[in-house]
Short mmCIF file of C-alpha atoms in Angstrom, two decimals:
data_model
loop_
_atom_site.label_atom_id
_atom_site.label_comp_id
_atom_site.label_asym_id
_atom_site.label_seq_id
_atom_site.Cartn_x
_atom_site.Cartn_y
_atom_site.Cartn_z
CA UNK A 50 43.37 -26.85 -73.83
CA UNK A 51 42.36 -23.31 -73.82
CA UNK A 52 44.78 -20.79 -72.43
CA UNK A 53 43.74 -18.30 -69.80
CA UNK A 54 41.55 -15.51 -71.20
CA UNK A 55 40.76 -17.41 -74.43
CA UNK A 56 37.20 -17.76 -75.51
CA UNK A 57 35.69 -20.98 -77.02
CA UNK A 58 33.72 -20.52 -80.26
CA UNK A 59 31.84 -23.61 -81.39
CA UNK A 60 30.86 -23.97 -85.08
CA UNK A 61 27.15 -23.87 -85.69
CA UNK A 62 25.68 -26.09 -88.25
CA UNK A 63 22.75 -25.06 -90.28
CA UNK A 64 20.99 -24.86 -93.59
CA UNK A 65 21.63 -22.79 -96.69
CA UNK A 66 21.40 -19.48 -94.87
CA UNK A 67 23.85 -20.41 -92.07
CA UNK A 68 27.24 -18.72 -91.81
CA UNK A 69 29.04 -22.09 -92.23
CA UNK A 70 27.49 -22.49 -95.68
CA UNK A 71 28.80 -19.14 -96.83
CA UNK A 72 32.54 -19.70 -96.21
CA UNK A 73 34.19 -18.93 -99.52
CA UNK A 74 36.21 -21.52 -101.36
CA UNK A 75 39.91 -20.68 -101.99
CA UNK A 76 39.10 -19.70 -105.67
CA UNK A 77 36.49 -17.13 -104.65
CA UNK A 78 37.10 -13.54 -105.72
CA UNK A 79 36.44 -10.91 -103.24
CA UNK A 80 35.22 -8.66 -106.07
CA UNK A 81 32.05 -10.76 -106.03
CA UNK A 82 31.12 -9.46 -102.70
CA UNK A 83 30.41 -5.81 -103.48
CA UNK A 84 27.70 -6.63 -106.09
CA UNK A 85 26.08 -8.91 -103.48
CA UNK A 86 26.07 -5.87 -101.06
CA UNK A 87 24.94 -3.50 -103.79
CA UNK A 88 21.99 -5.69 -104.75
CA UNK A 89 20.63 -5.11 -101.17
CA UNK A 90 21.56 -1.46 -100.76
CA UNK A 91 20.35 -0.47 -104.16
CA UNK A 92 17.01 -2.02 -103.34
CA UNK A 93 16.50 -0.71 -99.81
CA UNK A 94 17.65 2.81 -100.88
CA UNK A 95 14.20 2.91 -102.55
CA UNK A 96 12.94 4.24 -99.18
CA UNK A 97 14.11 7.78 -99.98
CA UNK A 98 11.85 7.88 -103.06
CA UNK A 99 8.70 7.20 -101.01
CA UNK A 100 7.50 10.72 -101.82
CA UNK A 101 6.68 9.48 -105.35
CA UNK A 102 3.69 7.52 -103.85
CA UNK A 103 2.46 10.29 -101.60
CA UNK A 104 0.36 12.35 -104.10
CA UNK A 105 -1.41 9.29 -105.64
CA UNK A 106 -2.06 7.71 -102.24
CA UNK A 107 -3.45 11.04 -100.89
CA UNK A 108 -5.81 11.28 -103.88
CA UNK A 109 -6.84 7.62 -104.03
CA UNK A 110 -7.41 7.02 -100.34
CA UNK A 111 -8.32 10.54 -99.23
CA UNK A 112 -5.31 11.05 -97.01
CA UNK A 113 -3.59 14.13 -95.58
CA UNK A 114 0.07 14.78 -96.24
CA UNK A 115 0.88 13.79 -92.64
CA UNK A 116 -0.86 10.51 -93.11
CA UNK A 117 0.77 9.65 -96.42
CA UNK A 118 4.19 10.27 -94.79
CA UNK A 119 3.49 7.71 -92.04
CA UNK A 120 4.80 4.59 -93.87
CA UNK A 121 8.12 6.32 -94.64
CA UNK A 122 8.51 7.76 -91.15
CA UNK A 123 7.77 4.40 -89.46
CA UNK A 124 10.12 2.72 -91.95
CA UNK A 125 13.00 5.04 -90.89
CA UNK A 126 12.23 4.48 -87.18
CA UNK A 127 12.22 0.75 -87.79
CA UNK A 128 15.44 1.04 -89.80
CA UNK A 129 17.11 2.63 -86.75
CA UNK A 130 15.65 0.13 -84.22
CA UNK A 131 16.24 -3.01 -86.28
CA UNK A 132 19.79 -1.99 -87.06
CA UNK A 133 20.41 -1.17 -83.38
CA UNK A 134 18.82 -4.28 -81.87
CA UNK A 135 19.18 -6.70 -84.82
CA UNK A 136 22.92 -6.22 -85.06
CA UNK A 137 23.97 -9.11 -82.73
CA UNK A 138 21.63 -11.41 -84.69
CA UNK A 139 23.26 -10.37 -87.95
CA UNK A 140 26.71 -11.05 -86.46
CA UNK A 141 25.70 -14.44 -85.15
CA UNK A 142 23.85 -15.71 -88.18
CA UNK A 143 25.91 -14.21 -90.85
CA UNK A 144 25.36 -12.03 -93.99
CA UNK A 145 23.31 -14.60 -96.00
CA UNK A 146 20.81 -14.93 -93.28
CA UNK A 147 20.64 -11.14 -92.84
CA UNK A 148 20.24 -10.43 -96.59
CA UNK A 149 17.51 -13.18 -96.73
CA UNK A 150 15.58 -11.58 -93.84
CA UNK A 151 15.99 -8.20 -95.41
CA UNK A 152 14.74 -9.48 -98.77
CA UNK A 153 11.72 -11.18 -97.23
CA UNK A 154 10.83 -8.23 -95.03
CA UNK A 155 11.31 -5.57 -97.67
CA UNK A 156 9.49 -7.49 -100.43
CA UNK A 157 6.66 -8.50 -98.17
CA UNK A 158 6.29 -4.87 -97.11
CA UNK A 159 5.37 -4.04 -100.70
CA UNK A 160 3.07 -7.01 -101.02
CA UNK A 161 1.16 -6.28 -97.80
CA UNK A 162 0.89 -2.57 -98.97
CA UNK A 163 -0.47 -3.74 -102.37
CA UNK A 164 -3.22 -5.66 -100.43
CA UNK A 165 -3.88 -2.58 -98.28
CA UNK A 166 -4.25 -0.25 -101.24
CA UNK A 167 -6.42 -2.78 -103.17
CA UNK A 168 -8.74 -3.21 -100.16
CA UNK A 169 -8.53 0.53 -99.15
CA UNK A 170 -7.16 -0.48 -95.77
CA UNK A 171 -4.44 2.22 -95.31
CA UNK A 172 -3.30 0.75 -92.05
CA UNK A 173 -2.02 -2.24 -93.96
CA UNK A 174 0.23 0.11 -96.02
CA UNK A 175 1.61 1.68 -92.76
CA UNK A 176 2.15 -1.86 -91.28
CA UNK A 177 3.54 -3.39 -94.43
CA UNK A 178 5.86 -0.69 -95.84
CA UNK A 179 6.63 1.00 -92.57
CA UNK A 180 6.95 -1.77 -89.95
CA UNK A 181 7.67 -4.94 -91.94
CA UNK A 182 9.58 -3.22 -94.71
CA UNK A 183 11.38 -1.09 -92.15
CA UNK A 184 12.89 -4.16 -90.43
CA UNK A 185 14.13 -5.08 -93.98
CA UNK A 186 15.82 -1.61 -94.26
CA UNK A 187 17.62 -1.90 -91.00
CA UNK A 188 18.78 -5.51 -91.31
CA UNK A 189 19.69 -4.94 -95.02
CA UNK A 190 21.66 -1.76 -94.29
CA UNK A 191 24.03 -3.47 -91.84
CA UNK A 192 24.03 -6.94 -93.48
CA UNK A 193 27.17 -6.60 -95.71
CA UNK A 194 29.22 -4.13 -93.62
CA UNK A 195 31.34 -6.46 -91.47
CA UNK A 196 31.61 -8.98 -94.33
CA UNK A 197 32.99 -6.33 -96.73
CA UNK A 198 35.51 -5.19 -94.20
CA UNK A 199 36.76 -8.74 -93.63
CA UNK A 200 37.26 -9.11 -97.39
CA UNK A 201 38.87 -5.69 -97.78
CA UNK A 202 40.89 -5.17 -94.58
CA UNK A 203 43.33 -3.21 -96.83
CA UNK A 204 40.62 -0.87 -98.13
CA UNK A 205 37.70 -0.99 -95.67
CA UNK A 206 36.66 2.61 -96.47
CA UNK A 207 36.40 1.86 -100.20
CA UNK A 208 34.48 -1.37 -99.57
CA UNK A 209 31.82 0.07 -97.36
CA UNK A 210 31.81 3.26 -99.53
CA UNK A 211 30.59 1.11 -102.44
CA UNK A 212 27.74 -0.40 -100.51
CA UNK A 213 26.61 2.83 -98.90
CA UNK A 214 26.87 4.57 -102.18
CA UNK A 215 24.36 2.00 -103.29
CA UNK A 216 21.94 3.14 -100.64
CA UNK A 217 22.06 6.63 -102.18
CA UNK A 218 21.69 5.16 -105.62
CA UNK A 219 18.61 3.21 -104.69
CA UNK A 220 16.38 6.25 -104.72
CA UNK A 221 17.83 7.49 -108.08
CA UNK A 222 16.70 4.14 -109.63
CA UNK A 223 13.25 3.84 -107.81
CA UNK A 224 12.12 7.46 -108.27
CA UNK A 225 11.86 7.46 -112.06
CA UNK A 226 10.99 3.77 -112.16
CA UNK A 227 8.09 4.04 -109.73
CA UNK A 228 6.86 7.26 -111.49
CA UNK A 229 6.84 5.45 -114.94
CA UNK A 230 4.97 2.47 -113.37
CA UNK A 231 2.30 4.70 -111.86
CA UNK A 232 2.01 6.28 -115.23
CA UNK A 233 1.47 2.96 -116.87
CA UNK A 234 -0.86 1.20 -114.31
CA UNK A 235 -2.65 4.45 -113.31
CA UNK A 236 -2.56 6.43 -110.01
CA UNK A 237 -5.92 4.95 -108.73
CA UNK A 238 -6.05 2.19 -106.00
CA UNK A 239 -5.82 -0.56 -108.69
CA UNK A 240 -2.77 1.11 -110.32
CA UNK A 241 -0.92 1.79 -107.02
CA UNK A 242 -1.67 -1.78 -105.77
CA UNK A 243 -0.26 -3.21 -109.03
CA UNK A 244 2.78 -0.95 -108.72
CA UNK A 245 3.36 -2.10 -105.13
CA UNK A 246 2.96 -5.81 -106.27
CA UNK A 247 5.53 -5.41 -109.02
CA UNK A 248 7.94 -3.61 -106.73
CA UNK A 249 7.70 -6.44 -104.23
CA UNK A 250 8.35 -9.15 -106.74
CA UNK A 251 11.17 -7.30 -108.62
CA UNK A 252 12.99 -6.30 -105.41
CA UNK A 253 12.74 -9.94 -104.13
CA UNK A 254 14.33 -11.23 -107.39
CA UNK A 255 16.93 -8.42 -107.42
CA UNK A 256 17.99 -8.93 -103.79
CA UNK A 257 18.22 -12.68 -104.24
CA UNK A 258 21.64 -12.12 -105.99
CA UNK A 259 23.01 -10.90 -102.76
CA UNK A 260 21.61 -13.89 -100.84
CA UNK A 261 23.07 -16.38 -103.37
CA UNK A 262 26.35 -14.55 -103.98
CA UNK A 263 27.58 -13.37 -100.54
CA UNK A 264 30.42 -15.26 -98.97
CA UNK A 265 32.49 -14.82 -95.85
CA UNK A 266 36.29 -15.28 -96.18
CA UNK A 267 37.79 -18.56 -94.64
CA UNK A 268 39.56 -18.25 -91.28
CA UNK A 269 42.94 -16.73 -91.64
CA UNK A 270 42.26 -15.39 -95.18
CA UNK A 271 44.22 -12.24 -95.96
CA UNK A 272 44.59 -10.24 -99.23
CA UNK A 273 47.70 -11.08 -101.14
CA UNK A 274 50.76 -8.97 -99.99
CA UNK A 275 48.81 -7.29 -97.11
CA UNK A 276 50.45 -7.17 -93.70
CA UNK A 277 47.94 -6.63 -90.86
CA UNK A 278 50.79 -5.62 -88.51
CA UNK A 279 51.75 -2.75 -90.88
CA UNK A 280 48.17 -1.45 -90.99
CA UNK A 281 47.85 -1.64 -87.24
CA UNK A 282 50.90 0.64 -86.94
CA UNK A 283 48.69 3.50 -87.93
CA UNK A 284 47.21 5.68 -85.18
CA UNK A 285 43.83 4.46 -83.88
CA UNK A 286 43.93 1.24 -85.84
CA UNK A 287 43.58 -1.79 -83.53
CA UNK A 288 44.13 -5.49 -84.01
CA UNK A 289 42.06 -6.19 -80.88
CA UNK A 290 38.26 -6.70 -80.77
CA UNK A 291 35.62 -5.03 -78.69
CA UNK A 292 32.05 -6.53 -78.44
CA UNK A 293 28.94 -4.46 -79.14
CA UNK A 294 28.05 -4.56 -75.52
CA UNK A 295 31.36 -3.19 -74.45
CA UNK A 296 31.66 -0.64 -77.29
CA UNK A 297 28.72 1.36 -76.10
CA UNK A 298 30.49 1.71 -72.71
CA UNK A 299 33.49 3.43 -74.28
CA UNK A 300 33.74 7.23 -74.69
CA UNK A 301 34.95 6.61 -78.23
CA UNK A 302 31.58 5.24 -79.29
CA UNK A 303 29.72 8.29 -77.94
CA UNK A 304 32.27 10.82 -79.40
CA UNK A 305 31.75 9.14 -82.75
CA UNK A 306 28.00 9.20 -82.18
CA UNK A 307 28.17 12.97 -81.78
CA UNK A 308 30.41 13.27 -84.85
CA UNK A 309 27.95 11.29 -87.04
CA UNK A 310 24.87 13.00 -85.58
CA UNK A 311 26.08 16.51 -86.23
CA UNK A 312 27.68 15.79 -89.59
CA UNK A 313 24.35 14.32 -90.76
CA UNK A 314 22.32 17.09 -89.13
CA UNK A 315 24.39 19.67 -91.10
CA UNK A 316 23.93 17.81 -94.42
CA UNK A 317 20.29 16.87 -94.10
CA UNK A 318 19.31 20.43 -93.14
CA UNK A 319 20.27 21.50 -96.64
CA UNK A 320 19.25 18.33 -98.41
CA UNK A 321 15.69 18.21 -97.17
CA UNK A 322 14.92 21.92 -98.02
CA UNK A 323 17.34 22.27 -101.07
CA UNK A 324 14.83 23.41 -103.70
CA UNK A 325 12.95 26.11 -101.66
CA UNK A 326 16.22 27.17 -100.07
CA UNK A 327 17.99 28.11 -103.31
CA UNK A 328 14.86 29.82 -104.58
CA UNK A 329 14.45 31.82 -101.41
CA UNK A 330 18.10 32.68 -101.28
CA UNK A 331 18.19 34.32 -104.72
CA UNK A 332 14.59 35.57 -104.83
CA UNK A 333 15.64 39.26 -104.51
CA UNK A 334 18.46 39.13 -107.15
CA UNK A 335 18.43 39.89 -110.85
CA UNK A 336 18.65 36.21 -111.62
CA UNK A 337 16.14 34.34 -109.49
CA UNK A 338 16.18 30.51 -109.57
CA UNK A 339 13.30 28.85 -111.43
CA UNK A 340 11.33 25.81 -110.20
CA UNK A 341 12.98 23.52 -112.80
CA UNK A 342 16.47 24.90 -112.06
CA UNK A 343 15.84 24.23 -108.33
CA UNK A 344 14.94 20.61 -109.29
CA UNK A 345 18.27 20.42 -111.22
CA UNK A 346 19.99 21.73 -108.10
CA UNK A 347 18.46 18.91 -105.95
CA UNK A 348 19.67 16.37 -108.57
CA UNK A 349 23.14 17.85 -108.40
CA UNK A 350 23.14 17.52 -104.61
CA UNK A 351 22.09 13.91 -104.93
CA UNK A 352 25.04 13.28 -107.21
CA UNK A 353 27.41 14.97 -104.73
CA UNK A 354 25.98 12.97 -101.85
CA UNK A 355 26.46 9.68 -103.80
CA UNK A 356 29.89 10.50 -105.18
CA UNK A 357 31.08 11.69 -101.77
CA UNK A 358 30.23 8.25 -100.33
CA UNK A 359 32.71 6.39 -102.53
CA UNK A 360 35.32 9.13 -103.14
CA UNK A 361 35.84 10.40 -99.56
CA UNK A 362 35.40 7.00 -97.98
CA UNK A 363 38.20 5.58 -100.28
CA UNK A 364 40.29 8.60 -99.54
CA UNK A 365 40.03 7.74 -95.78
CA UNK A 366 41.95 4.58 -96.47
CA UNK A 367 44.87 6.77 -97.49
CA UNK A 368 44.82 9.60 -95.05
CA UNK A 369 43.19 7.90 -92.05
CA UNK A 370 39.66 8.11 -90.66
CA UNK A 371 40.33 10.84 -88.09
CA UNK A 372 41.87 13.16 -90.70
CA UNK A 373 38.92 12.44 -93.05
CA UNK A 374 36.39 13.55 -90.41
CA UNK A 375 38.55 16.64 -89.73
CA UNK A 376 37.89 17.51 -93.41
CA UNK A 377 34.12 16.70 -93.25
CA UNK A 378 33.56 18.74 -90.07
CA UNK A 379 36.27 21.51 -90.36
CA UNK A 380 35.94 22.24 -94.11
CA UNK A 381 32.21 21.72 -93.90
CA UNK A 382 32.01 24.49 -91.28
CA UNK A 383 34.11 26.76 -93.45
CA UNK A 384 31.81 26.10 -96.45
CA UNK A 385 28.74 27.00 -94.31
CA UNK A 386 30.54 30.20 -93.23
CA UNK A 387 31.20 31.09 -96.88
CA UNK A 388 27.48 30.58 -97.79
CA UNK A 389 26.38 32.85 -94.87
CA UNK A 390 28.98 35.52 -95.68
CA UNK A 391 28.45 35.51 -99.55
CA UNK A 392 24.69 35.76 -99.15
CA UNK A 393 22.90 36.16 -102.43
CA UNK A 394 25.88 37.80 -104.31
CA UNK A 395 27.20 34.63 -106.02
CA UNK A 396 25.00 31.70 -107.19
CA UNK A 397 28.00 29.72 -108.23
CA UNK A 398 29.69 30.07 -104.81
CA UNK A 399 26.40 28.92 -103.13
CA UNK A 400 26.14 25.88 -105.36
CA UNK A 401 29.81 24.83 -105.01
CA UNK A 402 29.68 25.13 -101.20
CA UNK A 403 26.34 23.19 -101.05
CA UNK A 404 27.98 20.48 -103.21
CA UNK A 405 30.94 20.20 -100.83
CA UNK A 406 28.68 20.02 -97.77
CA UNK A 407 26.56 17.24 -99.32
CA UNK A 408 29.57 15.34 -100.51
CA UNK A 409 30.83 15.46 -96.89
CA UNK A 410 27.42 14.32 -95.66
CA UNK A 411 27.52 11.18 -97.90
CA UNK A 412 31.22 10.67 -96.99
CA UNK A 413 30.41 10.76 -93.28
CA UNK A 414 27.91 7.94 -93.61
CA UNK A 415 30.22 5.82 -95.74
CA UNK A 416 33.38 6.27 -93.69
CA UNK A 417 31.96 5.57 -90.29
CA UNK A 418 31.91 1.65 -90.46
CA UNK A 419 35.66 1.79 -91.27
CA UNK A 420 36.17 4.16 -88.38
CA UNK A 421 34.42 1.72 -86.11
CA UNK A 422 36.51 -1.20 -87.45
CA UNK A 423 39.70 0.85 -86.68
CA UNK A 424 38.55 1.48 -83.11
CA UNK A 425 36.73 -1.80 -82.17
CA UNK A 426 38.02 -4.40 -84.62
CA UNK A 427 35.87 -6.51 -86.98
CA UNK A 428 34.44 -8.86 -84.23
CA UNK A 429 31.01 -7.22 -83.93
CA UNK A 430 31.42 -4.22 -86.04
CA UNK A 431 28.10 -4.67 -87.76
CA UNK A 432 26.25 -4.64 -84.49
CA UNK A 433 28.20 -1.60 -83.27
CA UNK A 434 27.42 0.17 -86.53
CA UNK A 435 23.77 -0.63 -86.06
CA UNK A 436 23.84 1.05 -82.59
CA UNK A 437 25.64 4.02 -83.98
CA UNK A 438 22.91 4.55 -86.60
CA UNK A 439 20.62 5.81 -83.86
CA UNK A 440 22.59 9.09 -84.37
CA UNK A 441 21.14 9.17 -87.88
CA UNK A 442 17.56 8.80 -86.59
CA UNK A 443 18.12 11.79 -84.20
CA UNK A 444 19.79 13.86 -86.94
CA UNK A 445 16.95 13.11 -89.41
CA UNK A 446 14.59 14.92 -87.00
CA UNK A 447 17.04 17.61 -85.84
CA UNK A 448 18.26 18.95 -89.17
CA UNK A 449 14.97 19.60 -90.91
CA UNK A 450 13.50 20.81 -87.60
CA UNK A 451 16.17 23.55 -87.22
CA UNK A 452 16.07 24.73 -90.77
CA UNK A 453 12.28 24.65 -91.17
CA UNK A 454 11.42 26.17 -87.85
CA UNK A 455 13.88 29.05 -88.24
CA UNK A 456 12.86 29.73 -91.89
CA UNK A 457 9.19 29.81 -90.88
CA UNK A 458 9.74 32.13 -87.99
CA UNK A 459 11.92 34.50 -90.07
CA UNK A 460 9.30 34.44 -92.81
CA UNK A 461 6.62 35.29 -90.21
CA UNK A 462 8.85 38.23 -89.09
CA UNK A 463 8.77 39.56 -92.68
CA UNK A 464 12.31 38.62 -93.66
CA UNK A 465 13.12 37.44 -97.25
CA UNK A 466 16.20 36.04 -99.06
CA UNK A 467 19.30 34.74 -97.27
CA UNK A 468 18.03 36.22 -93.98
CA UNK A 469 15.54 33.29 -93.78
CA UNK A 470 18.42 30.91 -93.34
CA UNK A 471 21.32 32.89 -91.76
CA UNK A 472 20.57 31.71 -88.20
CA UNK A 473 20.27 28.13 -89.35
CA UNK A 474 23.62 28.36 -91.11
CA UNK A 475 25.38 29.66 -87.92
CA UNK A 476 23.71 26.78 -85.92
CA UNK A 477 25.09 24.29 -88.48
CA UNK A 478 28.51 25.87 -88.14
CA UNK A 479 28.30 25.54 -84.30
CA UNK A 480 27.22 21.85 -84.59
CA UNK A 481 30.06 21.08 -87.06
CA UNK A 482 32.56 22.70 -84.66
CA UNK A 483 31.22 20.57 -81.74
CA UNK A 484 31.52 17.51 -83.98
CA UNK A 485 35.09 18.52 -84.88
CA UNK A 486 36.02 18.78 -81.25
CA UNK A 487 34.38 15.42 -80.51
CA UNK A 488 36.46 13.88 -83.22
CA UNK A 489 39.60 15.38 -81.67
CA UNK A 490 38.72 13.57 -78.44
CA UNK A 491 38.80 10.10 -79.98
CA UNK A 492 41.71 8.04 -78.73
CA UNK A 493 42.46 4.34 -79.00
CA UNK A 494 40.09 2.14 -76.92
CA UNK A 495 41.51 1.06 -73.61
CA UNK A 496 42.64 -2.62 -73.23
CA UNK A 497 40.04 -3.38 -70.56
CA UNK A 498 37.26 -3.26 -73.17
CA UNK A 499 39.08 -5.79 -75.48
CA UNK A 500 37.75 -9.31 -75.94
CA UNK A 501 39.99 -12.21 -74.98
CA UNK A 502 41.55 -13.99 -78.06
CA UNK A 503 39.12 -16.22 -79.88
CA UNK A 504 39.73 -19.89 -80.55
CA UNK A 505 37.65 -21.50 -83.28
CA UNK A 506 36.89 -25.20 -82.87
CA UNK A 507 36.23 -27.19 -86.11
CA UNK A 508 35.40 -30.48 -84.42
CA UNK A 509 34.81 -31.22 -80.76
CA UNK A 510 38.12 -31.42 -79.05
CA UNK A 511 40.15 -29.88 -81.85
CA UNK A 512 41.63 -26.42 -81.49
CA UNK A 513 42.26 -24.24 -84.51
CA UNK A 514 44.09 -21.05 -84.88
CA UNK A 515 42.84 -18.00 -83.05
CA UNK A 516 40.79 -15.89 -85.34
CA UNK A 517 38.60 -12.91 -84.77
CA UNK A 518 35.40 -13.76 -86.57
CA UNK A 519 31.87 -12.86 -85.98
CA UNK B 299 46.79 -18.25 -96.38
CA UNK B 300 46.85 -15.47 -98.96
CA UNK B 301 44.33 -14.33 -101.52
CA UNK B 302 43.92 -16.89 -104.21
CA UNK B 303 43.83 -15.85 -107.82
CA UNK B 304 40.35 -16.28 -109.12
CA UNK B 305 39.89 -18.93 -111.74
CA UNK B 306 38.66 -18.22 -115.23
CA UNK B 307 35.46 -20.01 -114.35
CA UNK B 308 34.50 -17.11 -112.04
CA UNK B 309 34.69 -14.50 -114.80
CA UNK B 310 31.18 -15.01 -116.27
CA UNK B 311 29.72 -14.88 -112.77
CA UNK B 312 31.68 -11.68 -112.07
CA UNK B 313 30.40 -10.05 -115.29
CA UNK B 314 26.87 -11.12 -114.60
CA UNK B 315 27.02 -9.89 -110.95
CA UNK B 316 28.38 -6.55 -111.86
CA UNK B 317 25.91 -6.09 -114.77
CA UNK B 318 23.06 -7.08 -112.44
CA UNK B 319 23.68 -4.08 -110.22
CA UNK B 320 25.50 -1.82 -112.72
CA UNK B 321 22.70 -1.59 -115.35
CA UNK B 322 19.94 -0.39 -112.86
CA UNK B 323 22.49 2.02 -111.31
CA UNK B 324 23.39 3.36 -114.76
CA UNK B 325 19.69 3.92 -115.47
CA UNK B 326 19.34 5.85 -112.25
CA UNK B 327 22.36 8.04 -112.99
CA UNK B 328 21.10 8.68 -116.54
CA UNK B 329 17.75 9.81 -115.19
CA UNK B 330 19.59 12.00 -112.60
CA UNK B 331 21.67 13.65 -115.41
CA UNK B 332 18.43 14.49 -117.32
CA UNK B 333 17.11 16.30 -114.25
CA UNK B 334 20.53 17.90 -113.71
CA UNK B 335 20.34 19.55 -117.19
CA UNK B 336 17.39 21.59 -115.91
CA UNK B 337 19.77 23.49 -113.68
CA UNK B 338 21.58 24.88 -116.61
CA UNK B 339 18.55 25.26 -118.92
CA UNK B 340 16.15 26.68 -116.31
#
């Protein structure tokens, strides 16, 4: 019989994609799960190299810059929406189902786009890459998160850091690969269509590794020598579970939303305008920055962004999530202050500070799933993460808007050099300080939001051990 | 239950899986380093 407050979880039967078919045998190694996650994240990270397709599309289909950006913009909107609303489905159906849906949507997006370009129907490109592919982005982004944290409860920051580093790495692979393919097939409608077609097929094959390889740990599985009670003794780390529905009713969720939003805003403001920013900054000095050096600076920032995801997220396993965000937000604000005070006097100081800020930007993305796990448990952490990613959508608009609008108005006022960006830098410092204070407000979630203990039933009428699974 | 030691039969799968994702990633990082060199030569 169920005790008071316990919740009955019935097993669901299903086909190859079902959760029950992905339960790992005892001999399975947890180190097979990160490559499964990476096969998805390295693929969907392609989204950030969409700009490679913009000039050829504009020329071949006679589009404006705004029009050619539409598939990417819709894709990012769909990423946020599908991660926010698709999270519960991902939790219910399991990671293999989610990775399969992501693979089908992302690859189909390219195939529909290929048809659209071949027939000169641009709306098909927007629908295919933006809408259908965008669903693949959102479902794929959250698909391995809770599974990784169940396999690596001892190092959740490192585990999600690997996957989310993959999202950063996806553009590094796709950008030169797509450029070379357009060079081979040609940048006309036929060449672009063939390029989209090959992308769709190759990404479907590449992502299939994740679909085939992903496994969830069996009930009660724990890493050798790891004691959950010891881990839960750390501040803010809970052994209880909070549902996605309840999570958004807690102040902790919204404090963390502000933390993520402002940390991303501060990073994306530099990232989006990195090349013109470094050139403008040192335009009036004896050593102005050339176009090719600025491209090298952008590459360096990408490397810092990617490295920060794995390094800082792994560090958070050692020093705790709250302390890690104190570093991202507090040190980040100091680095912005140094940039604004140093002006154009030291190129090296500017580059080093920008590297730090971008590494914190990447780290903020990668550490947040583990922070959510600490606060809300693993029960529906994927769905909660999906809802938190709406902060990313807002920051993606806010950061570039602040930096571009201020730079344009300063330029119109006749200013040059660092003066174009000084106001933006101080705004970023202010946002980081607000984020820092918001992080300070985060306390353990109250018991009233916790789920009752779960009881898994293997066969009708048979009770198994309580286990928090999703 | 504690973590089971992986059997030797999983080793080829492990190598294949990590190469599957590692090789494209290495290609991406290599291309990035080529671009990065422009910062110091430009």
